[in-house]
Every structure is written in C-alpha cells, then in structure tokens.
mmCIF file of C-alpha atoms in Angstrom:
data_model
loop_
_atom_site.group_PDB
_atom_site.id
_atom_site.type_symbol
_atom_site.label_atom_id
_atom_site.label_comp_id
_atom_site.label_asym_id
_atom_site.label_seq_id
_atom_site.Cartn_x
_atom_site.Cartn_y
_atom_site.Cartn_z
ATOM 1 C CA UNK A 1 0.000 0.000 0.000
ATOM 2 C CA UNK A 2 1.031 3.616 -0.526
ATOM 3 C CA UNK A 3 0.967 5.389 2.837
ATOM 4 C CA UNK A 4 3.563 8.073 2.174
ATOM 5 C CA UNK A 5 1.136 10.959 2.812
ATOM 6 C CA UNK A 6 0.008 9.450 6.127
ATOM 7 C CA UNK A 7 3.623 8.734 7.035
ATOM 8 C CA UNK A 8 4.617 12.334 6.368
ATOM 9 C CA UNK A 9 1.745 13.645 8.468
ATOM 10 C CA UNK A 10 2.731 11.208 11.218
ATOM 11 C CA UNK A 11 6.076 12.990 11.445
ATOM 12 C CA UNK A 12 4.730 16.533 11.146
ATOM 13 C CA UNK A 13 1.479 16.371 13.153
ATOM 14 C CA UNK A 14 2.501 14.631 16.360
ATOM 15 C CA UNK A 15 -0.426 13.479 18.480
ATOM 16 C CA UNK A 16 -0.239 12.294 22.069
ATOM 17 C CA UNK A 17 -3.289 10.152 22.850
ATOM 18 C CA UNK A 18 -4.277 9.607 26.440
ATOM 19 C CA UNK A 19 -7.028 7.142 27.164
ATOM 20 C CA UNK A 20 -9.194 7.444 30.264
ATOM 21 C CA UNK A 21 -9.624 4.031 31.845
ATOM 22 C CA UNK A 22 -9.737 2.303 35.231
ATOM 23 C CA UNK A 23 -8.322 -0.793 36.942
ATOM 24 C CA UNK A 24 -11.344 -2.946 36.123
ATOM 25 C CA UNK A 25 -11.320 -1.877 32.461
ATOM 26 C CA UNK A 26 -7.703 -2.591 31.580
ATOM 27 C CA UNK A 27 -8.381 -6.155 30.465
ATOM 28 C CA UNK A 28 -11.971 -5.764 29.271
ATOM 29 C CA UNK A 29 -11.656 -2.503 27.310
ATOM 30 C CA UNK A 30 -8.284 -0.742 27.353
ATOM 31 C CA UNK A 31 -6.271 -3.648 25.970
ATOM 32 C CA UNK A 32 -8.410 -3.594 22.829
ATOM 33 C CA UNK A 33 -7.771 0.124 22.376
ATOM 34 C CA UNK A 34 -4.089 -0.665 22.833
ATOM 35 C CA UNK A 35 -4.263 -3.327 20.106
ATOM 36 C CA UNK A 36 -6.151 -1.232 17.547
ATOM 37 C CA UNK A 37 -6.418 2.501 16.930
ATOM 38 C CA UNK A 38 -3.986 3.787 19.564
ATOM 39 C CA UNK A 39 -1.123 2.192 17.616
ATOM 40 C CA UNK A 40 -1.427 5.071 15.156
ATOM 41 C CA UNK A 41 -0.721 7.735 17.792
ATOM 42 C CA UNK A 42 2.803 9.112 18.218
ATOM 43 C CA UNK A 43 2.610 8.625 21.990
ATOM 44 C CA UNK A 44 -0.009 6.701 23.987
ATOM 45 C CA UNK A 45 -0.799 7.020 27.696
ATOM 46 C CA UNK A 46 -3.415 5.033 29.589
ATOM 47 C CA UNK A 47 -4.673 7.036 32.576
ATOM 48 C CA UNK A 48 -6.174 5.205 35.531
ATOM 49 C CA UNK A 49 -6.799 5.906 39.198
ATOM 50 C CA UNK A 50 -3.990 3.568 40.239
ATOM 51 C CA UNK A 51 -0.735 2.643 38.546
ATOM 52 C CA UNK A 52 -0.303 -0.626 36.713
ATOM 53 C CA UNK A 53 3.292 -1.104 35.581
ATOM 54 C CA UNK A 54 2.660 -4.239 33.544
ATOM 55 C CA UNK A 55 -0.074 -2.810 31.283
ATOM 56 C CA UNK A 56 1.246 -0.035 31.671
ATOM 57 C CA UNK A 57 -1.176 2.529 33.113
ATOM 58 C CA UNK A 58 -0.450 5.760 34.945
ATOM 59 C CA UNK A 59 -1.964 6.199 38.397
ATOM 60 C CA UNK A 60 -3.538 9.626 38.874
ATOM 61 C CA UNK A 61 -4.383 9.163 42.558
ATOM 62 C CA UNK A 62 -8.113 9.732 42.046
ATOM 63 C CA UNK A 63 -11.123 7.602 42.807
ATOM 64 C CA UNK A 64 -13.242 5.856 40.185
ATOM 65 C CA UNK A 65 -16.752 6.709 39.028
ATOM 66 C CA UNK A 66 -18.410 9.472 37.017
ATOM 67 C CA UNK A 67 -17.891 12.027 39.784
ATOM 68 C CA UNK A 68 -14.123 11.570 39.343
ATOM 69 C CA UNK A 69 -13.984 12.121 35.580
ATOM 70 C CA UNK A 70 -12.984 15.772 35.688
ATOM 71 C CA UNK A 71 -10.355 15.196 38.380
ATOM 72 C CA UNK A 72 -8.851 12.492 36.182
ATOM 73 C CA UNK A 73 -8.971 14.811 33.175
ATOM 74 C CA UNK A 74 -7.292 17.677 35.054
ATOM 75 C CA UNK A 75 -4.507 15.491 36.383
ATOM 76 C CA UNK A 76 -4.036 13.631 33.098
ATOM 77 C CA UNK A 77 -3.541 16.809 31.080
ATOM 78 C CA UNK A 78 -1.174 18.208 33.722
ATOM 79 C CA UNK A 79 0.813 14.968 33.589
ATOM 80 C CA UNK A 80 0.924 14.947 29.788
ATOM 81 C CA UNK A 81 2.288 18.495 29.602
ATOM 82 C CA UNK A 82 4.824 18.012 32.389
ATOM 83 C CA UNK A 83 6.258 14.679 31.265
ATOM 84 C CA UNK A 84 5.549 14.534 27.517
ATOM 85 C CA UNK A 85 4.989 18.115 26.443
ATOM 86 C CA UNK A 86 7.909 18.109 24.014
ATOM 87 C CA UNK A 87 6.885 14.847 22.339
ATOM 88 C CA UNK A 88 3.679 16.074 20.726
ATOM 89 C CA UNK A 89 1.981 19.049 19.104
ATOM 90 C CA UNK A 90 -1.599 17.974 19.872
ATOM 91 C CA UNK A 91 -3.067 16.179 22.893
ATOM 92 C CA UNK A 92 -6.084 13.899 22.435
ATOM 93 C CA UNK A 93 -8.311 12.668 25.234
ATOM 94 C CA UNK A 94 -10.426 9.580 24.521
ATOM 95 C CA UNK A 95 -12.371 7.052 26.564
ATOM 96 C CA UNK A 96 -11.651 3.330 26.559
ATOM 97 C CA UNK A 97 -14.821 2.781 24.506
ATOM 98 C CA UNK A 98 -13.999 5.429 21.888
ATOM 99 C CA UNK A 99 -12.651 4.468 18.466
ATOM 100 C CA UNK A 100 -10.454 7.060 16.769
ATOM 101 C CA UNK A 101 -9.147 7.192 13.209
ATOM 102 C CA UNK A 102 -5.951 9.016 14.131
ATOM 103 C CA UNK A 103 -4.818 9.544 10.532
ATOM 104 C CA UNK A 104 -8.043 11.415 9.736
ATOM 105 C CA UNK A 105 -7.528 13.534 12.828
ATOM 106 C CA UNK A 106 -4.057 14.435 11.573
ATOM 107 C CA UNK A 107 -5.593 15.656 8.319
ATOM 108 C CA UNK A 108 -7.857 18.074 10.232
ATOM 109 C CA UNK A 109 -5.062 19.279 12.500
ATOM 110 C CA UNK A 110 -2.605 19.721 9.651
ATOM 111 C CA UNK A 111 -4.543 22.825 8.619
ATOM 112 C CA UNK A 112 -3.813 24.543 11.954
ATOM 113 C CA UNK A 113 -0.817 25.491 14.048
ATOM 114 C CA UNK A 114 -0.417 23.863 17.459
ATOM 115 C CA UNK A 115 0.698 27.283 18.713
ATOM 116 C CA UNK A 116 -2.841 28.566 18.203
ATOM 117 C CA UNK A 117 -5.100 28.292 21.281
ATOM 118 C CA UNK A 118 -7.727 25.978 19.788
ATOM 119 C CA UNK A 119 -9.359 22.605 20.436
ATOM 120 C CA UNK A 120 -11.603 20.295 18.437
ATOM 121 C CA UNK A 121 -14.240 17.634 19.021
ATOM 122 C CA UNK A 122 -17.983 17.002 18.730
ATOM 123 C CA UNK A 123 -19.317 20.457 19.554
ATOM 124 C CA UNK A 124 -22.245 20.877 21.927
ATOM 125 C CA UNK A 125 -23.874 24.258 22.552
ATOM 126 C CA UNK A 126 -25.547 24.702 25.965
ATOM 127 C CA UNK A 127 -23.966 26.209 29.104
ATOM 128 C CA UNK A 128 -21.014 27.851 27.328
ATOM 129 C CA UNK A 129 -20.943 30.854 24.986
ATOM 130 C CA UNK A 130 -18.850 29.111 22.332
ATOM 131 C CA UNK A 131 -20.067 25.621 23.192
ATOM 132 C CA UNK A 132 -17.909 22.720 24.381
ATOM 133 C CA UNK A 133 -16.724 19.338 23.146
ATOM 134 C CA UNK A 134 -18.415 16.028 23.966
ATOM 135 C CA UNK A 135 -16.271 13.892 26.259
ATOM 136 C CA UNK A 136 -17.326 10.553 24.801
ATOM 137 C CA UNK A 137 -16.470 11.460 21.206
ATOM 138 C CA UNK A 138 -13.039 12.611 22.360
ATOM 139 C CA UNK A 139 -11.423 16.015 21.984
ATOM 140 C CA UNK A 140 -7.980 17.270 21.056
ATOM 141 C CA UNK A 141 -6.115 20.300 22.398
ATOM 142 C CA UNK A 142 -3.336 22.185 20.659
ATOM 143 C CA UNK A 143 -0.151 22.552 22.684
ATOM 144 C CA UNK A 144 -1.024 26.188 23.371
ATOM 145 C CA UNK A 145 -4.536 25.202 24.482
ATOM 146 C CA UNK A 146 -3.006 22.656 26.861
ATOM 147 C CA UNK A 147 -0.606 25.250 28.271
ATOM 148 C CA UNK A 148 -3.523 27.588 28.921
ATOM 149 C CA UNK A 149 -5.583 24.825 30.536
ATOM 150 C CA UNK A 150 -2.761 24.091 32.981
ATOM 151 C CA UNK A 151 -2.172 27.799 33.544
ATOM 152 C CA UNK A 152 -5.863 28.237 34.323
ATOM 153 C CA UNK A 153 -5.514 26.024 37.372
ATOM 154 C CA UNK A 154 -2.232 27.529 38.552
ATOM 155 C CA UNK A 155 -3.798 31.013 38.425
ATOM 156 C CA UNK A 156 -7.139 29.756 39.814
ATOM 157 C CA UNK A 157 -9.032 31.117 36.822
ATOM 158 C CA UNK A 158 -10.238 27.527 36.409
ATOM 159 C CA UNK A 159 -11.304 25.246 39.246
ATOM 160 C CA UNK A 160 -13.074 21.929 39.680
ATOM 161 C CA UNK A 161 -16.547 23.439 39.367
ATOM 162 C CA UNK A 162 -18.476 20.311 38.359
ATOM 163 C CA UNK A 163 -17.921 16.610 37.803
ATOM 164 C CA UNK A 164 -19.351 16.962 34.281
ATOM 165 C CA UNK A 165 -15.943 16.647 32.659
ATOM 166 C CA UNK A 166 -16.584 17.867 29.126
ATOM 167 C CA UNK A 167 -18.639 20.890 30.152
ATOM 168 C CA UNK A 168 -16.181 21.893 32.885
ATOM 169 C CA UNK A 169 -13.236 21.668 30.496
ATOM 170 C CA UNK A 170 -15.125 23.675 27.889
ATOM 171 C CA UNK A 171 -15.892 26.430 30.379
ATOM 172 C CA UNK A 172 -12.219 26.568 31.372
ATOM 173 C CA UNK A 173 -11.191 26.736 27.705
ATOM 174 C CA UNK A 174 -13.509 29.686 27.193
ATOM 175 C CA UNK A 175 -12.170 31.540 30.237
ATOM 176 C CA UNK A 176 -8.600 31.011 29.029
ATOM 177 C CA UNK A 177 -9.298 32.301 25.524
ATOM 178 C CA UNK A 178 -9.103 28.934 23.771
ATOM 179 C CA UNK A 179 -11.229 28.744 20.645
ATOM 180 C CA UNK A 180 -13.732 25.941 20.113
ATOM 181 C CA UNK A 181 -12.813 24.892 16.580
ATOM 182 C CA UNK A 182 -15.032 23.593 13.780
ATOM 183 C CA UNK A 183 -13.995 20.003 13.036
ATOM 184 C CA UNK A 184 -16.437 19.425 10.165
ATOM 185 C CA UNK A 185 -15.043 18.632 6.724
ATOM 186 C CA UNK A 186 -15.322 21.092 3.826
ATOM 187 C CA UNK A 187 -18.733 19.616 2.955
ATOM 188 C CA UNK A 188 -19.901 20.478 6.491
ATOM 189 C CA UNK A 189 -20.158 16.842 7.574
ATOM 190 C CA UNK A 190 -19.289 15.931 11.161
ATOM 191 C CA UNK A 191 -16.092 14.048 11.981
ATOM 192 C CA UNK A 192 -16.434 13.421 15.753
ATOM 193 C CA UNK A 193 -19.427 11.280 16.769
ATOM 194 C CA UNK A 194 -20.800 10.510 20.247
ATOM 195 C CA UNK A 195 -22.471 7.212 19.287
ATOM 196 C CA UNK A 196 -21.632 4.036 17.346
ATOM 197 C CA UNK A 197 -21.741 4.295 13.529
ATOM 198 C CA UNK A 198 -25.072 2.503 13.108
ATOM 199 C CA UNK A 199 -26.898 5.027 15.292
ATOM 200 C CA UNK A 200 -25.762 7.881 13.068
ATOM 201 C CA UNK A 201 -26.035 6.047 9.741
ATOM 202 C CA UNK A 202 -29.267 4.071 10.087
ATOM 203 C CA UNK A 203 -30.956 5.231 13.279
ATOM 204 C CA UNK A 204 -33.463 7.960 13.905
ATOM 205 C CA UNK A 205 -33.156 10.047 17.048
ATOM 206 C CA UNK A 206 -36.426 10.684 18.850
ATOM 207 C CA UNK A 207 -37.410 14.353 18.704
ATOM 208 C CA UNK A 208 -37.532 14.347 22.504
ATOM 209 C CA UNK A 209 -33.961 13.016 22.700
ATOM 210 C CA UNK A 210 -31.547 15.423 24.422
ATOM 211 C CA UNK A 211 -29.181 15.268 21.443
ATOM 212 C CA UNK A 212 -31.307 17.654 19.371
ATOM 213 C CA UNK A 213 -30.894 20.411 21.943
ATOM 214 C CA UNK A 214 -27.178 19.878 22.457
ATOM 215 C CA UNK A 215 -25.642 19.741 18.982
ATOM 216 C CA UNK A 216 -24.001 22.983 17.924
ATOM 217 C CA UNK A 217 -24.400 22.227 14.220
ATOM 218 C CA UNK A 218 -27.546 20.918 12.455
ATOM 219 C CA UNK A 219 -28.059 17.172 12.908
ATOM 220 C CA UNK A 220 -28.028 15.096 9.735
ATOM 221 C CA UNK A 221 -29.368 11.539 9.920
ATOM 222 C CA UNK A 222 -28.484 8.832 7.429
ATOM 223 C CA UNK A 223 -25.427 8.414 5.167
ATOM 224 C CA UNK A 224 -24.666 12.154 5.052
ATOM 225 C CA UNK A 225 -24.367 12.226 8.835
ATOM 226 C CA UNK A 226 -20.698 11.503 8.794
ATOM 227 C CA UNK A 227 -17.641 12.646 6.924
ATOM 228 C CA UNK A 228 -15.792 10.187 4.713
ATOM 229 C CA UNK A 229 -12.848 11.202 6.908
ATOM 230 C CA UNK A 230 -14.654 10.544 10.201
ATOM 231 C CA UNK A 231 -12.444 10.780 13.282
ATOM 232 C CA UNK A 232 -14.295 9.107 16.154
ATOM 233 C CA UNK A 233 -17.228 7.036 17.401
ATOM 234 C CA UNK A 234 -18.255 6.332 20.983
ATOM 235 C CA UNK A 235 -19.761 3.400 22.912
ATOM 236 C CA UNK A 236 -17.659 1.037 20.820
ATOM 237 C CA UNK A 237 -17.391 -2.436 22.355
ATOM 238 C CA UNK A 238 -14.241 -4.577 21.970
ATOM 239 C CA UNK A 239 -15.571 -6.599 19.034
ATOM 240 C CA UNK A 240 -16.497 -3.454 17.121
ATOM 241 C CA UNK A 241 -13.017 -2.013 17.798
ATOM 242 C CA UNK A 242 -11.479 -4.697 15.579
ATOM 243 C CA UNK A 243 -14.220 -4.438 12.965
ATOM 244 C CA UNK A 244 -13.707 -0.680 12.630
ATOM 245 C CA UNK A 245 -9.939 -1.123 12.473
ATOM 246 C CA UNK A 246 -10.426 -3.630 9.638
ATOM 247 C CA UNK A 247 -12.875 -1.417 7.763
ATOM 248 C CA UNK A 248 -10.588 1.588 8.146
ATOM 249 C CA UNK A 249 -7.192 0.128 7.259
ATOM 250 C CA UNK A 250 -7.832 -3.067 5.300
ATOM 251 C CA UNK A 251 -11.169 -3.279 3.458
ATOM 252 C CA UNK A 252 -10.980 -1.726 -0.037
ATOM 253 C CA UNK A 253 -13.281 -1.887 -3.086
ATOM 254 C CA UNK A 254 -11.254 -2.902 -6.129
ATOM 255 C CA UNK A 255 -10.902 -0.305 -8.856
ATOM 256 C CA UNK A 256 -12.698 2.412 -6.929
ATOM 257 C CA UNK A 257 -11.478 5.977 -6.611
ATOM 258 C CA UNK A 258 -12.729 7.581 -3.421
ATOM 259 C CA UNK A 259 -15.534 10.050 -4.089
ATOM 260 C CA UNK A 260 -14.308 12.524 -1.492
ATOM 261 C CA UNK A 261 -10.951 14.036 -2.393
ATOM 262 C CA UNK A 262 -10.118 16.643 0.254
ATOM 263 C CA UNK A 263 -7.442 19.248 -0.351
ATOM 264 C CA UNK A 264 -3.891 18.148 0.306
ATOM 265 C CA UNK A 265 -2.681 19.547 3.652
ATOM 266 C CA UNK A 266 -0.692 22.720 3.123
ATOM 267 C CA UNK A 267 1.898 21.495 5.586
ATOM 268 C CA UNK A 268 2.951 18.846 3.055
ATOM 269 C CA UNK A 269 3.278 21.429 0.276
ATOM 270 C CA UNK A 270 5.409 23.534 2.611
ATOM 271 C CA UNK A 271 7.557 20.523 3.418
ATOM 272 C CA UNK A 272 8.106 19.760 -0.261
ATOM 273 C CA UNK A 273 9.047 23.366 -0.974
ATOM 274 C CA UNK A 274 11.441 23.376 1.979
ATOM 275 C CA UNK A 275 13.089 20.206 0.707
ATOM 276 C CA UNK A 276 13.586 21.722 -2.745
ATOM 277 C CA UNK A 277 15.069 24.865 -1.191
ATOM 278 C CA UNK A 278 17.521 22.856 0.892
ATOM 279 C CA UNK A 279 18.648 20.965 -2.190
ATOM 280 C CA UNK A 280 19.116 24.204 -4.142
ATOM 281 C CA UNK A 281 21.209 26.156 -1.648
ATOM 282 C CA UNK A 282 23.189 25.753 1.518
ATOM 283 C CA UNK A 283 22.100 29.141 2.868
ATOM 284 C CA UNK A 284 18.702 28.201 4.197
ATOM 285 C CA UNK A 285 16.939 30.720 6.400
ATOM 286 C CA UNK A 286 15.148 29.526 9.508
ATOM 287 C CA UNK A 287 11.389 28.986 8.996
ATOM 288 C CA UNK A 288 9.113 31.578 10.526
ATOM 289 C CA UNK A 289 6.355 30.341 12.820
ATOM 290 C CA UNK A 290 3.025 30.317 11.031
ATOM 291 C CA UNK A 291 0.615 33.055 12.055
ATOM 292 C CA UNK A 292 -2.878 31.990 13.153
ATOM 293 C CA UNK A 293 -5.259 32.357 10.235
ATOM 294 C CA UNK A 294 -7.555 35.384 10.065
ATOM 295 C CA UNK A 295 -10.738 33.549 11.049
ATOM 296 C CA UNK A 296 -9.127 32.245 14.210
ATOM 297 C CA UNK A 297 -7.740 35.691 15.059
ATOM 298 C CA UNK A 298 -11.219 37.145 14.691
ATOM 299 C CA UNK A 299 -12.883 34.428 16.734
ATOM 300 C CA UNK A 300 -10.319 34.756 19.507
ATOM 301 C CA UNK A 301 -10.860 38.493 19.681
ATOM 302 C CA UNK A 302 -14.545 37.854 20.288
ATOM 303 C CA UNK A 303 -14.045 35.690 23.309
ATOM 304 C CA UNK A 304 -14.651 38.029 26.334
ATOM 305 C CA UNK A 305 2.753 15.351 42.448
ATOM 306 C CA UNK A 306 3.610 12.718 39.850
ATOM 307 C CA UNK A 307 6.924 11.193 38.930
ATOM 308 C CA UNK A 308 7.846 9.848 35.554
ATOM 309 C CA UNK A 309 7.644 6.082 35.165
ATOM 310 C CA UNK A 310 7.828 3.812 32.161
ATOM 311 C CA UNK A 311 4.107 4.186 31.545
ATOM 312 C CA UNK A 312 4.182 5.432 27.986
ATOM 313 C CA UNK A 313 3.845 3.669 24.678
ATOM 314 C CA UNK A 314 5.505 5.330 21.698
ATOM 315 C CA UNK A 315 4.382 4.223 18.267
ATOM 316 C CA UNK A 316 7.052 2.883 15.940
ATOM 317 C CA UNK A 317 7.964 4.848 12.844
ATOM 318 C CA UNK A 318 6.262 2.101 10.825
ATOM 319 C CA UNK A 319 2.815 1.664 12.314
ATOM 320 C CA UNK A 320 1.532 -1.846 12.739
ATOM 321 C CA UNK A 321 -1.894 -3.329 11.948
ATOM 322 C CA UNK A 322 -4.243 -4.333 14.718
ATOM 323 C CA UNK A 323 -3.037 -7.100 17.001
ATOM 324 C CA UNK A 324 -5.883 -9.535 16.527
ATOM 325 C CA UNK A 325 -4.350 -11.971 19.012
ATOM 326 C CA UNK A 326 -5.949 -9.878 21.741
ATOM 327 C CA UNK A 327 -9.382 -9.810 20.124
ATOM 328 C CA UNK A 328 -12.150 -11.321 22.263
ATOM 329 C CA UNK A 329 -13.482 -14.704 21.221
ATOM 330 C CA UNK A 330 -17.137 -15.512 20.861
ATOM 331 C CA UNK A 331 -16.982 -17.587 24.041
ATOM 332 C CA UNK A 332 -16.159 -14.475 26.038
ATOM 333 C CA UNK A 333 -19.524 -12.908 25.290
ATOM 334 C CA UNK A 334 -21.575 -15.407 27.211
#
C-alpha cells in the first residue's frame, strides 16, 4: 500500500493520545484500544486511578466513578504536559470505549498550528458561549490550548466546578481564551461522533432526545451524517473495535477511486518546498512560525505530584496493523 502521505503527516502532526480508563477496564476494554487505533498515535498514555506497571497505566491518585472524571482529566492533562509536552503538538483525550481514526484527525489538525489556542471535538452548545466538546467522542487540544488549561488552574481562573468533565473543560477553555474549533469537513459533515456508527447512519433520534438540543451544528441523519474522513465514534465495544480497524485500514473496493478528495494539507506542500530549497542552496533561512489564520484571530478576539515512570507507549515509525491476538473470542460474550 502507498501510505507516504500518512507517514509524512505522522512525522509533522505529532499526536499524544491519552485514554481514560480504570483498573477494572484494563483487560476488558483498554487492551483492545491498545491493540487497535492507539497504535497510530505518536505517543499513547493510559490514565487510571492507580498505577499498573505491567499494562502499563499511569496512576492519577483519584477515585473511580463518574464524579471523578474531571479530576482524572485535570490530572491527566497536567501529567501529559509536564512529562511529555515536548513529544507532541496535539493532545487527544479519549475514553476506553472510543474508536479514533488518528490519521483522519491528523488531516484536520494539519490545517492549523499547534501554537494557536484551539481545540476540536464534537461540539455541543448549551452552558457555554462558544459551546464545548463532547467527552465521549473525544477532543484534542493544541499545545497552546493545553498550556492555557494548565495555567488556568495555577492562576485559579479555572477550578473543579463540576464533575461533568466535558462541560467543565469547555468552560475553562472559554475563560482562558481557547477557541472551540469547527472540526467538520469542507462539505460540512461531522467528523467526531458521540455514538456508534449505526446510530448515526441508520438510526433515527427521537425528537424528545436530548441530542437535538445539544448539537451545535444541524443534525443530519443517514449516510450524510458523517464525513468520509470521520475521526471518532463512541460506545464502541471490543468486538467493534477490531471491525472498525479492519474497515478503516484493510477493506478496499477494487478499482474504486474515493468520491471525497479533500485538499492536500498545506503542511505537506510547505515541506516539499522546503526540501527543494535545501537541495538548491546551503544558505537556508530559519522557517518563521506560522501566524494563526484570520478567522481564528477574529474568533479569539470575540471571546470576552507525579513522577515519571515507564508508563508510555511510543508508536514505531512504521505503524503496525491491529493485534488480533488480543481480540475477544465468541466464548467471552456469554
């Protein structure tokens, strides 16, 4: 297969993925994340309440349960910046039942600078002026957004106001001047999804369902619900993890040219130009940091103790397919 574009983005758009899990979920859920989509991240961290050196998982010293989700999120992001801040440009939070197509996420992020204060996810609208990102669908912070999140707690601009993790983080982002970005593709189709694929593709949400009142962008049901470059789905069980990994990286229709041909990331054009310049002359000037684009500038102007252990997985330069040896057997579903 020809993966040179994905391989180039892998080097230039470095993503640290941290997965929220717990001691009882390491074997039933987290190990299947470890065997499938997380292998495409540049760095992977599994965050739990207690340390597990053999998995490995980082112990955050919290309790378990929904009322602990925001504490775990706060401590996990602090840990990621302190111990791995130089290893990545973007920092993704996902649950242990979220499936992420990391290469599609890189395509979205490649159009932005990690020095811009911005974050992306499935955007909800209530309780925050600019909305906030659904926790279950996962969300990704630029390095500057992460710095501001951590700074918010050191300056006490942000506090643990509620156990509703995604809302609380979104409110902190807003206070710290971090923009809630639009992660839809250029056909305005969503990329982050809070449910399994079948619910978006074939289901019909009841008009009384809370989802209608929460979505920031218009809901589309049926095949146009989701971008061809979808990034995430939630409530994914272990069996579906392997199915989605297969559909994403292995299943191909013979002789078919994909209908959706998004623009090539500008970062790759810049890289090619830089390479040609280096070959042409020895006197190469240092690249200038990219300025945030005008739309982001405008949007921003409108916005009023852990120790390092060997608890990190770094993806190899050549990413591997899913490890199906860890896939659950049918007998395990009894």
